[in-house]
Short mmCIF file of C-alpha atoms and ligand atoms in Angstrom, two decimals:
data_model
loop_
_atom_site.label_atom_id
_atom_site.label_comp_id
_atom_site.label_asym_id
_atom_site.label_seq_id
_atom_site.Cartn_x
_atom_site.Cartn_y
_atom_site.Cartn_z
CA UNK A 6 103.33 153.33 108.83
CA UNK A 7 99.61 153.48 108.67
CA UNK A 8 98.27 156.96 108.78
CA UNK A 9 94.94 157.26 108.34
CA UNK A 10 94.28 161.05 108.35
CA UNK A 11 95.40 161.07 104.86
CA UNK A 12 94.01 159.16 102.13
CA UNK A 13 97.13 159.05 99.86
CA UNK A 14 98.56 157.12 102.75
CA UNK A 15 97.54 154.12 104.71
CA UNK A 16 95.13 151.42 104.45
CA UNK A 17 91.81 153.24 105.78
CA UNK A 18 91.29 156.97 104.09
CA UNK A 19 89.34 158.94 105.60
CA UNK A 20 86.41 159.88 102.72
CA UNK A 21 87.30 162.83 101.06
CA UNK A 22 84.54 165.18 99.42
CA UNK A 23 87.16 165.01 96.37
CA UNK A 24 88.38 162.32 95.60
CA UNK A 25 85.40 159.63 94.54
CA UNK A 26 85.91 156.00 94.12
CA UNK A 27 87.31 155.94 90.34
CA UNK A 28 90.15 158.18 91.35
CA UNK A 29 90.84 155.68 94.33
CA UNK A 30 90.92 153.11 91.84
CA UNK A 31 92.99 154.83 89.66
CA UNK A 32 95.40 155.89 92.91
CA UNK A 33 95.87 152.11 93.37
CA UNK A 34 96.94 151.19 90.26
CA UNK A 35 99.11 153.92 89.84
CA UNK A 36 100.89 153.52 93.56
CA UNK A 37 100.82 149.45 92.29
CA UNK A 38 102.59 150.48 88.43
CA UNK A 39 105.09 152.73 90.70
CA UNK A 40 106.13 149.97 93.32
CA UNK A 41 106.12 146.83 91.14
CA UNK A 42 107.66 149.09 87.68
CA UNK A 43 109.04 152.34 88.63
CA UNK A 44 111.10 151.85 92.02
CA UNK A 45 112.75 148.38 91.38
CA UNK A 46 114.21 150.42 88.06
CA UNK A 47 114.57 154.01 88.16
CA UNK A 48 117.95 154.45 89.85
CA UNK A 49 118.92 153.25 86.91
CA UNK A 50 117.37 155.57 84.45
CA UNK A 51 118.78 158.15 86.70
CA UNK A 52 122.00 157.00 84.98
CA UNK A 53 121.00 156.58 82.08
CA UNK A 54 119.47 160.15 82.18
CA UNK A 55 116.34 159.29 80.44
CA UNK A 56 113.28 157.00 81.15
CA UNK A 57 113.19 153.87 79.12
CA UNK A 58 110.50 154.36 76.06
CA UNK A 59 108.71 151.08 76.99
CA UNK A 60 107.98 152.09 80.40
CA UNK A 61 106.44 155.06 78.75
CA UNK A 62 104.01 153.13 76.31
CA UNK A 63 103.24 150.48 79.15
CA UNK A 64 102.25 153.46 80.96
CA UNK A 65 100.27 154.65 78.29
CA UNK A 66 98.96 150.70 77.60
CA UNK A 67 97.46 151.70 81.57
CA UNK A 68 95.68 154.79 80.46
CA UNK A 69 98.07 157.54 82.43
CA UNK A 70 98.27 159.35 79.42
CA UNK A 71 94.73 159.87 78.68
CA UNK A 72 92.98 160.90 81.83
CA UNK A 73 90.98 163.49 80.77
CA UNK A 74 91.16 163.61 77.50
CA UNK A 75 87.95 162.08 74.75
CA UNK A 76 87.05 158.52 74.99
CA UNK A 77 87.29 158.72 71.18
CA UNK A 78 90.79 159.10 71.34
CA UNK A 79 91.62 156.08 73.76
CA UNK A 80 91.27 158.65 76.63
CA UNK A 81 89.00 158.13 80.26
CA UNK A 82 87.28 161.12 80.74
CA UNK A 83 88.23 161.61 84.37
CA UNK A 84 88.33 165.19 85.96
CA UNK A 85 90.69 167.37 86.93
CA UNK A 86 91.52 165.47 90.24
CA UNK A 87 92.30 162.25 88.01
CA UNK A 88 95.48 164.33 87.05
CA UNK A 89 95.89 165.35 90.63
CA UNK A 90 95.64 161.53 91.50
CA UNK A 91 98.63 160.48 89.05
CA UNK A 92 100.68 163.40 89.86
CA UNK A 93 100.36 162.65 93.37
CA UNK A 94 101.34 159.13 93.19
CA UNK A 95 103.88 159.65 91.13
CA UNK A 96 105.02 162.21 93.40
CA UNK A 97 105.31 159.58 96.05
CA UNK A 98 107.73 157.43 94.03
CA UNK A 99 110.20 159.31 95.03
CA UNK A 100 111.85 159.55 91.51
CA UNK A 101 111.32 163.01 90.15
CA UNK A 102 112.63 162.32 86.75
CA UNK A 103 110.61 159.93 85.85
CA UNK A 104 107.61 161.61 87.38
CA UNK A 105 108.35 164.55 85.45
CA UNK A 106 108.67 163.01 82.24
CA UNK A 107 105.19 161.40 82.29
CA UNK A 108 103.50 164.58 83.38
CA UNK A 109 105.22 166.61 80.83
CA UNK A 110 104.38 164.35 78.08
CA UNK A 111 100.64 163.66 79.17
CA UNK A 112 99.59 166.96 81.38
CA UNK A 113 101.65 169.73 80.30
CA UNK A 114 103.17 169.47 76.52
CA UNK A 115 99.71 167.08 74.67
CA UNK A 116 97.58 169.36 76.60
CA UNK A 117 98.13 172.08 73.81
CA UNK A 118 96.81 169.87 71.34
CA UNK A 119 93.97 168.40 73.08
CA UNK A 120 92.81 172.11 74.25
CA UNK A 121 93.81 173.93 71.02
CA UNK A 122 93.96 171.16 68.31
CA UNK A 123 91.72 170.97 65.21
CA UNK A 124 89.83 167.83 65.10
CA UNK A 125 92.17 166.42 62.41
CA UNK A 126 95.57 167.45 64.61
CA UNK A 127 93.42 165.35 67.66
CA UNK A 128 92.65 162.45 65.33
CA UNK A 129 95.82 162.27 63.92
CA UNK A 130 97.71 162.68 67.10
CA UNK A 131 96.13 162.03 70.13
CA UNK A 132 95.79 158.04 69.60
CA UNK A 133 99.33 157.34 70.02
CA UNK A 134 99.99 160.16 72.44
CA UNK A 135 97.51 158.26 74.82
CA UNK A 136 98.84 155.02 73.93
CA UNK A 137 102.78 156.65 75.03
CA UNK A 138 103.22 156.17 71.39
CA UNK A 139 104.22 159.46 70.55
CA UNK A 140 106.10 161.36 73.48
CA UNK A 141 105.36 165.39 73.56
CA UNK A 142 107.37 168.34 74.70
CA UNK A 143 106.81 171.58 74.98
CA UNK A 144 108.96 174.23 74.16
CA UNK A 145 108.55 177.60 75.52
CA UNK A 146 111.37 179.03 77.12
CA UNK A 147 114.26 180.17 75.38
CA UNK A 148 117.75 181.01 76.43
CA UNK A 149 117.15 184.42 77.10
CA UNK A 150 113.55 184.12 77.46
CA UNK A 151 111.65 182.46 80.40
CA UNK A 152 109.36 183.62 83.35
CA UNK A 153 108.81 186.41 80.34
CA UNK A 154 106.81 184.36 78.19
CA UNK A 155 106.19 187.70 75.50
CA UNK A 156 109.70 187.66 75.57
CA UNK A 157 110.34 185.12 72.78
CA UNK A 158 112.19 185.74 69.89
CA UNK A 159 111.86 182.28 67.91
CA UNK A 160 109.94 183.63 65.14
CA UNK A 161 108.05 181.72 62.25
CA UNK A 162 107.64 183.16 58.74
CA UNK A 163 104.75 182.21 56.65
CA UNK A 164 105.74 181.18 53.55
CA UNK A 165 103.03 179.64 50.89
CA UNK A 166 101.18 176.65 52.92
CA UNK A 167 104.35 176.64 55.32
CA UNK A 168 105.89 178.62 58.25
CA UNK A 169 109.28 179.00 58.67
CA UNK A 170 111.02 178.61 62.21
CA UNK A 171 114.45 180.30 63.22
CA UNK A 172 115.03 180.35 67.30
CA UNK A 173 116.57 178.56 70.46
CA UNK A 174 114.54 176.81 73.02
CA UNK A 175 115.64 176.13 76.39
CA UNK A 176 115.15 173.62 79.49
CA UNK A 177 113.34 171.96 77.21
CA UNK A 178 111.78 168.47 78.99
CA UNK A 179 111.74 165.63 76.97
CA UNK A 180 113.70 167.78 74.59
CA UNK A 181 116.13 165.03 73.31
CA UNK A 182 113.77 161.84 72.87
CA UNK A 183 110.74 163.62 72.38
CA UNK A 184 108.67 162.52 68.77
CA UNK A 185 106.38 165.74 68.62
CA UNK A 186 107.34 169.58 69.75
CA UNK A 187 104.62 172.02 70.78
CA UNK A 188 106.43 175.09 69.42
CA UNK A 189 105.97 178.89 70.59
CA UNK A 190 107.00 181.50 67.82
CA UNK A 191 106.61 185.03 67.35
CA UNK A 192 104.09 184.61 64.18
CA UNK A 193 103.55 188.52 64.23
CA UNK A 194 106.68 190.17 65.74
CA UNK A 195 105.35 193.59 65.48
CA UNK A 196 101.52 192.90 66.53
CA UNK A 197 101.31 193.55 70.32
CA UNK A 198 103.22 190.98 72.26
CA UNK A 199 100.22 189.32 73.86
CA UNK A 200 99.01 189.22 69.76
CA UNK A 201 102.37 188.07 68.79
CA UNK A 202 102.70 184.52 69.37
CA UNK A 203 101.17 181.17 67.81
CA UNK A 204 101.56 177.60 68.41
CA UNK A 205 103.77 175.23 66.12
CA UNK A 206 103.51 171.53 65.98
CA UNK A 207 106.71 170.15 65.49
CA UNK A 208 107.95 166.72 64.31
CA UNK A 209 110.51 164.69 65.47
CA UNK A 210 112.99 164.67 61.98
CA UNK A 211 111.63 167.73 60.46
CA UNK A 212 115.01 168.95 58.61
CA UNK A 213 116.07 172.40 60.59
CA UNK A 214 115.10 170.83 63.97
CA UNK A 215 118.14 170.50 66.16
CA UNK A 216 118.87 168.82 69.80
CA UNK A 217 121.77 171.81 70.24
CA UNK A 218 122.36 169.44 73.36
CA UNK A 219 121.15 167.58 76.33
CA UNK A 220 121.71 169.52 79.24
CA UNK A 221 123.23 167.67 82.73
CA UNK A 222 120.88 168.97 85.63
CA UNK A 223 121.06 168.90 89.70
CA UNK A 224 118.18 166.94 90.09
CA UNK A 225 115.09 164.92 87.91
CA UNK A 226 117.85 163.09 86.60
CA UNK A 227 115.97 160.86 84.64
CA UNK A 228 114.48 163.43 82.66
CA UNK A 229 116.15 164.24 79.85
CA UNK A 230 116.16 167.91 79.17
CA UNK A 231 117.74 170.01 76.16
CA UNK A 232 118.73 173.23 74.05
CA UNK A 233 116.73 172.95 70.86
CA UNK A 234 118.06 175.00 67.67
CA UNK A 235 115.32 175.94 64.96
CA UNK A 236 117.33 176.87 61.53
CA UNK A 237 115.20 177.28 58.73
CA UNK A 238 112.93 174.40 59.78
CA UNK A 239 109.93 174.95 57.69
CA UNK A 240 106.86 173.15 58.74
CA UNK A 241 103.18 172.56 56.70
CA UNK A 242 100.88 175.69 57.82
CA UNK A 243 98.32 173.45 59.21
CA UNK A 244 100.78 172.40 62.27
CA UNK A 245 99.65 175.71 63.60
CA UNK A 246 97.84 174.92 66.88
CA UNK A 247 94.55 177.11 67.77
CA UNK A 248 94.61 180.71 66.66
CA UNK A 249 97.27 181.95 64.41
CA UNK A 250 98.51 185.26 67.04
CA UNK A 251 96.61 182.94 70.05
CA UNK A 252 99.57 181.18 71.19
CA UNK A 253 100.20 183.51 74.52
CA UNK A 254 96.86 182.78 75.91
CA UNK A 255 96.90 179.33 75.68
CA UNK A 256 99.95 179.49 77.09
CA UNK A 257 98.67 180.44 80.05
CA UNK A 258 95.85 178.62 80.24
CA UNK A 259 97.42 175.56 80.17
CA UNK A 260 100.51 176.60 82.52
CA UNK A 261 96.99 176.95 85.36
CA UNK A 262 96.77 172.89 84.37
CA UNK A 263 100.45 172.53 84.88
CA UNK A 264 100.46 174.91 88.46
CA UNK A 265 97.98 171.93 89.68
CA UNK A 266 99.79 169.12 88.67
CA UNK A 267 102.82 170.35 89.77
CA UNK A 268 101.31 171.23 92.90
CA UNK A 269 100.07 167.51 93.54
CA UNK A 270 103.26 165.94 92.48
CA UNK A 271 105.19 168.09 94.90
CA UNK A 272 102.98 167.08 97.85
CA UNK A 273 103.00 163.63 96.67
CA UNK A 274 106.65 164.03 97.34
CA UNK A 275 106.32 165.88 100.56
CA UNK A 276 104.48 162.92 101.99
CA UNK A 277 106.58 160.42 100.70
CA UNK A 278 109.66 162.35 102.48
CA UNK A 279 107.34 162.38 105.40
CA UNK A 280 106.69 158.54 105.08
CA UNK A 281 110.70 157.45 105.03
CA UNK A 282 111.57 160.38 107.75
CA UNK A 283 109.03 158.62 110.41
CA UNK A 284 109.59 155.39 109.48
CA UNK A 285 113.27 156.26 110.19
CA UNK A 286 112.66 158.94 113.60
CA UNK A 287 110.26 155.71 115.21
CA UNK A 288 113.30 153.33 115.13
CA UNK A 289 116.31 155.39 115.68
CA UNK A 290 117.95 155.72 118.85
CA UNK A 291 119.20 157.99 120.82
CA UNK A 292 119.88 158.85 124.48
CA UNK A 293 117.53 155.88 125.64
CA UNK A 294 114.53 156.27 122.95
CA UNK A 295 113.73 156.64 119.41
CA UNK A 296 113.99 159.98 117.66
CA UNK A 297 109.89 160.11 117.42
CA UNK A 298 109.99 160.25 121.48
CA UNK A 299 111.07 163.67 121.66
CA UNK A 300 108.34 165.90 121.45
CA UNK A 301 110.51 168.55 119.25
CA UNK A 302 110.72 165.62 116.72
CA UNK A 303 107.45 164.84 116.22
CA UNK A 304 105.43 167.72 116.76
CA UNK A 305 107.89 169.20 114.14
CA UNK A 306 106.46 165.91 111.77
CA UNK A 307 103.13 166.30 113.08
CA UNK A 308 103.09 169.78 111.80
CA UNK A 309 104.70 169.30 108.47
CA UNK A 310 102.03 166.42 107.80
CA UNK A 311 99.30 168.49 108.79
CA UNK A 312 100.42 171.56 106.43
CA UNK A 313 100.89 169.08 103.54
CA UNK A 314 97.25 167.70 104.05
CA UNK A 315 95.87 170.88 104.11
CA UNK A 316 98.01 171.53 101.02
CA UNK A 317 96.35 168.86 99.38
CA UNK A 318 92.68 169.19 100.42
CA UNK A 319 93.40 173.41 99.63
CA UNK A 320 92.46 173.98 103.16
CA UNK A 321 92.96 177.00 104.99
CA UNK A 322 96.01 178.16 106.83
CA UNK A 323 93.94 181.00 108.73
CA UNK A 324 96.30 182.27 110.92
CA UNK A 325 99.18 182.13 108.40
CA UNK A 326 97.00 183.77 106.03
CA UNK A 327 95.94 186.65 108.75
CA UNK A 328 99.78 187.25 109.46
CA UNK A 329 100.67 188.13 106.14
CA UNK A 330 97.57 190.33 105.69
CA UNK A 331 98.03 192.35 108.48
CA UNK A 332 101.54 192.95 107.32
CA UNK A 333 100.44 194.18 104.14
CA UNK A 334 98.17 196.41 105.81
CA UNK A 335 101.19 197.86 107.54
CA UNK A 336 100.39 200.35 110.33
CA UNK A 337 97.06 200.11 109.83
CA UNK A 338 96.37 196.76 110.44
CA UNK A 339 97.42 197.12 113.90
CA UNK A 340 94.77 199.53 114.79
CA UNK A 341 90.86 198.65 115.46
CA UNK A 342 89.44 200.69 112.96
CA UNK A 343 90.40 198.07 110.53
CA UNK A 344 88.53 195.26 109.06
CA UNK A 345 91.67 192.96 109.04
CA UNK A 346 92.95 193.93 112.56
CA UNK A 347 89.37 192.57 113.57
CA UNK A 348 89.39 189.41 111.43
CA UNK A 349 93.11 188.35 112.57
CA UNK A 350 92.44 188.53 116.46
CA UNK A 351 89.08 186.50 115.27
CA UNK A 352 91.38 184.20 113.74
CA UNK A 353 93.53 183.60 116.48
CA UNK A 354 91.20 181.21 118.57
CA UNK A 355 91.01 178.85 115.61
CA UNK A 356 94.75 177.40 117.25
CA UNK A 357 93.22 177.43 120.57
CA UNK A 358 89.99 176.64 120.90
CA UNK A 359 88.60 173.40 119.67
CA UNK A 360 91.81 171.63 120.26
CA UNK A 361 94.84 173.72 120.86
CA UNK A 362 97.81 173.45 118.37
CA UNK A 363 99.57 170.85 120.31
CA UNK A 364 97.03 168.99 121.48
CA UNK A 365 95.80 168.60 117.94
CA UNK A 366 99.79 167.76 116.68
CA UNK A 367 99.88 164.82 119.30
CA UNK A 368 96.47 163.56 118.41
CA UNK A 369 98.12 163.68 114.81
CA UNK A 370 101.53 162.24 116.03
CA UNK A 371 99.33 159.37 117.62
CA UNK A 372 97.80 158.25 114.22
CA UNK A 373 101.26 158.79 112.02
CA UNK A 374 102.76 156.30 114.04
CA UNK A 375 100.07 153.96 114.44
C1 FAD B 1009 114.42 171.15 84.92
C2 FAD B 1009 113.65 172.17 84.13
C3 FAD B 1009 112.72 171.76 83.20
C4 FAD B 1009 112.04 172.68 82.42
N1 FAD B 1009 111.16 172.26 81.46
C5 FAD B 1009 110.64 173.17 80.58
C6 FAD B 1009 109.85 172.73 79.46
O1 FAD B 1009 109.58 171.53 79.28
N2 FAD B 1009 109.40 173.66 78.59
C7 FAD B 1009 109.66 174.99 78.75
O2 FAD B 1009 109.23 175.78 77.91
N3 FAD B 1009 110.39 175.44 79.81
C8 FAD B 1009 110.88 174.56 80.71
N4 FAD B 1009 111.63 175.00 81.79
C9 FAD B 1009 111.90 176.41 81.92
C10 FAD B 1009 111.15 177.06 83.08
O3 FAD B 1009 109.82 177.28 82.71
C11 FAD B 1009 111.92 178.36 83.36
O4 FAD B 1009 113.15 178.00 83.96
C12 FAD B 1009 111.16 179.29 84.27
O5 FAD B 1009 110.03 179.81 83.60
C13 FAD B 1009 112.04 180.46 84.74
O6 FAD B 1009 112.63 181.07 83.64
P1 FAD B 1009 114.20 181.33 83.61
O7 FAD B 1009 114.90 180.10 84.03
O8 FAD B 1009 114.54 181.90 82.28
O9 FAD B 1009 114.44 182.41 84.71
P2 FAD B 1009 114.26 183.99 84.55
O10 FAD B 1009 112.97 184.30 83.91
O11 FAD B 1009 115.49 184.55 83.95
O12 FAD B 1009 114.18 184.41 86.06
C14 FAD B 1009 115.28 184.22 86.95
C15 FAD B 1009 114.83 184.55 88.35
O13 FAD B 1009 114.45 185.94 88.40
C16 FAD B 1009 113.38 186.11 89.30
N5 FAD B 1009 112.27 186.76 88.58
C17 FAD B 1009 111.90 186.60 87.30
N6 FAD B 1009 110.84 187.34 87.01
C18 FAD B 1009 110.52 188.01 88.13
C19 FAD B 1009 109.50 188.94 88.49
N7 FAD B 1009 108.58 189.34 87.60
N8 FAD B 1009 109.49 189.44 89.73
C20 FAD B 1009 110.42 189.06 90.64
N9 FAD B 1009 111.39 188.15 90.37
C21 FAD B 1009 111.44 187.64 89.15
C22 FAD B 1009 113.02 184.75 89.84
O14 FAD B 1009 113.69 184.54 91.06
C23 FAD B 1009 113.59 183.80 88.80
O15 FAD B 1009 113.91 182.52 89.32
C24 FAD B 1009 112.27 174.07 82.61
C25 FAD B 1009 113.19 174.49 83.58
C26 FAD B 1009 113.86 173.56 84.33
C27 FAD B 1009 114.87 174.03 85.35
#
């Protein structure tokens, strides 16, 4: 199918005011990497539970690794929307598992020590995390600790020039074949819990370091994931990453990075469900025409395809928005003396005039099946 209102899809894009022509180039090569060496292969990583380590480096060989991270260290320098670009694409290959595991390694876990590293950790590291070298994880949650990040309770002693880490980590992505562990410990269990936590780096082999075991999951099969057990695993002092008592905060300022990639890989996906359903609905049969002939069918599509472009270009979703608002305003966003009762009437029109709703979905049925 050739749809042309969306430029992750189809031969002509329309130009979008984010996505400039280095990001297009990257967004061929990766959609070329994922036909040609992702989908001929992955059903069987799926399993094998785990993503072959030389797809990994060839990926990194490609620069997917290094997208926004210094030229210095074998990295391109792209924006934000470069990640949004591979995350969407690999999204689209319709293989979570392995889409996962490169975003984890390159976008989620390294991202601690290219934000928070000292400039020996970066030298020493970030070459062969670009080059899919050395495969990151990070390792947050714990078994009885997760949305609650302050929650913790792996802890790491100082002792001398090393610091000493007891704990369980859970979920962990790339837990079992993972060379390099971003590690958060409770450095100061009585400081204030935002105060509490730092950042580890741990090493693949480091005695103490445990896979407890690889854990069997519904889906993203081809990402391995794992319990880790820390039992006296005592690592140098300089593995600590940023601010000794920092490690909350840039916890959460790199889970913003991960909310966006995440984000683009799951509409990469939607549109790639999109894709096969249509392709599928426009030759079906049934009771003397395709699927895509009854209006229910694709004005349901339409719809869907319009919501995930707008979820990609961050659009609005006024009236959605409005509906919600008013409800929060309760009673009194039913009466006129309100500001919101005002705005959502105002609102209204936007699905009527200039094209109504429907007339818009069948302009945008028209063009998906073109
Ligand atoms: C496949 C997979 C891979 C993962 N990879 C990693 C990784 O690489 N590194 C890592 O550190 N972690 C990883 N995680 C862990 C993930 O971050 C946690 O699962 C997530 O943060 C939720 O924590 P939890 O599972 O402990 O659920 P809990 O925190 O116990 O929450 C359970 C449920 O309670 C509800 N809830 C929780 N808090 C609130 C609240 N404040 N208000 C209302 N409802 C609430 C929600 O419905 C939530 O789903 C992974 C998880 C999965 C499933």
């Amino acid at each position: 199918m050739n749809r042309t209102v969306t430029s992750a899809r189809g031969t002509d894009p329309l130009p979008s005011p984010y996505f400039r022509e280095e990001h297009e180039l990257l967004r061929r090569q990766v959609r070329r990497f994922v036909e040609t060496e992702i989908k001929p292969f992955a059903s069987a990583w799926e399993e094998q539970g785990f993503v072959p380590r030389e797809v990994l480096r060839r990926m990194g060989e490609l620069g997917f690794f290094g997208i926004r991270y210094p030229a210095q260290y074998g990295g391109s320098e792209l924006d934000t929307m470069g990640s949004v670009v591979l995350a969407e694409e690999l999204g689209r290959s319709s293989f979570g598992g392995v889409a996962v595991t490169a975003l984890v390694h390159a976008e989620m876990a390294s991202v601690h020590i290219a934000n928070f590293g000292s400039a020996e950790q970066k030298a020493r590291y970030l070459p062969d995390i670009i080059a899919g070298r050395t495969i990151t994880a990070i390792a947050v949650t714990e078994p009885d600790a997760g949305s609650d990040v302050k929650g913790i309770r792996t802890n790491a002693r100082r002792e001398g020039e090393s610091f000493v880490i007891n704990g369980a980590k859970m979920f962990i992505t790339n837990g079992v074949y993972a060379d390099l562990y971003c590690v958060a410990a409770k450095t100061a269990p009585e400081a204030r819990a935002s105060q509490s936590i730092s950042m580890l780096l741990v090493e693949k082999g480091t005695p103490g370091l445990k896979v407890s075991r690889a854990l069997d999951k519904t889906g993203w099969r081809s990402s391995d994931t794992a319990e880790l057990a820390f039992e006296d695993c005592r690592v140098p002092a300089d593995h600590l990453l940023g601010r000794e008592g920092g490690g909350f905060y840039s916890i959460m300022r790199n889970f913003q990075n991960e909310r966006i990639v995440l984000g683009a890989m799951a509409m990469g996906e939607a549109e790639e469900a999109l894709d096969l359903t249509l392709d599928y609905v426009t030759t079906r049969k049934a009771f003397g025409a395709t699927l895509y002939d009854k209006q229910v069918v694709r004005q349901r599509l339409a719809m869907l395809a319009t919501r995930v472009e707008a979820g990609r270009q961050l659009g609005e979703l006024v009236n959605e928005v409005m509906y919600a608002c008013v409800q929060f305003h309760g009673g009194m966003g039913y009466m006129r003396e309100s500001t919101i009762e005002r705005m959502a009437r105002d609102a209204r029109v936007h699905s009527i005039g200039g094209g109504a709703t429907e007339v818009m979905l069948e302009e945008v049925a028209k063009r998906l099946r073109r």
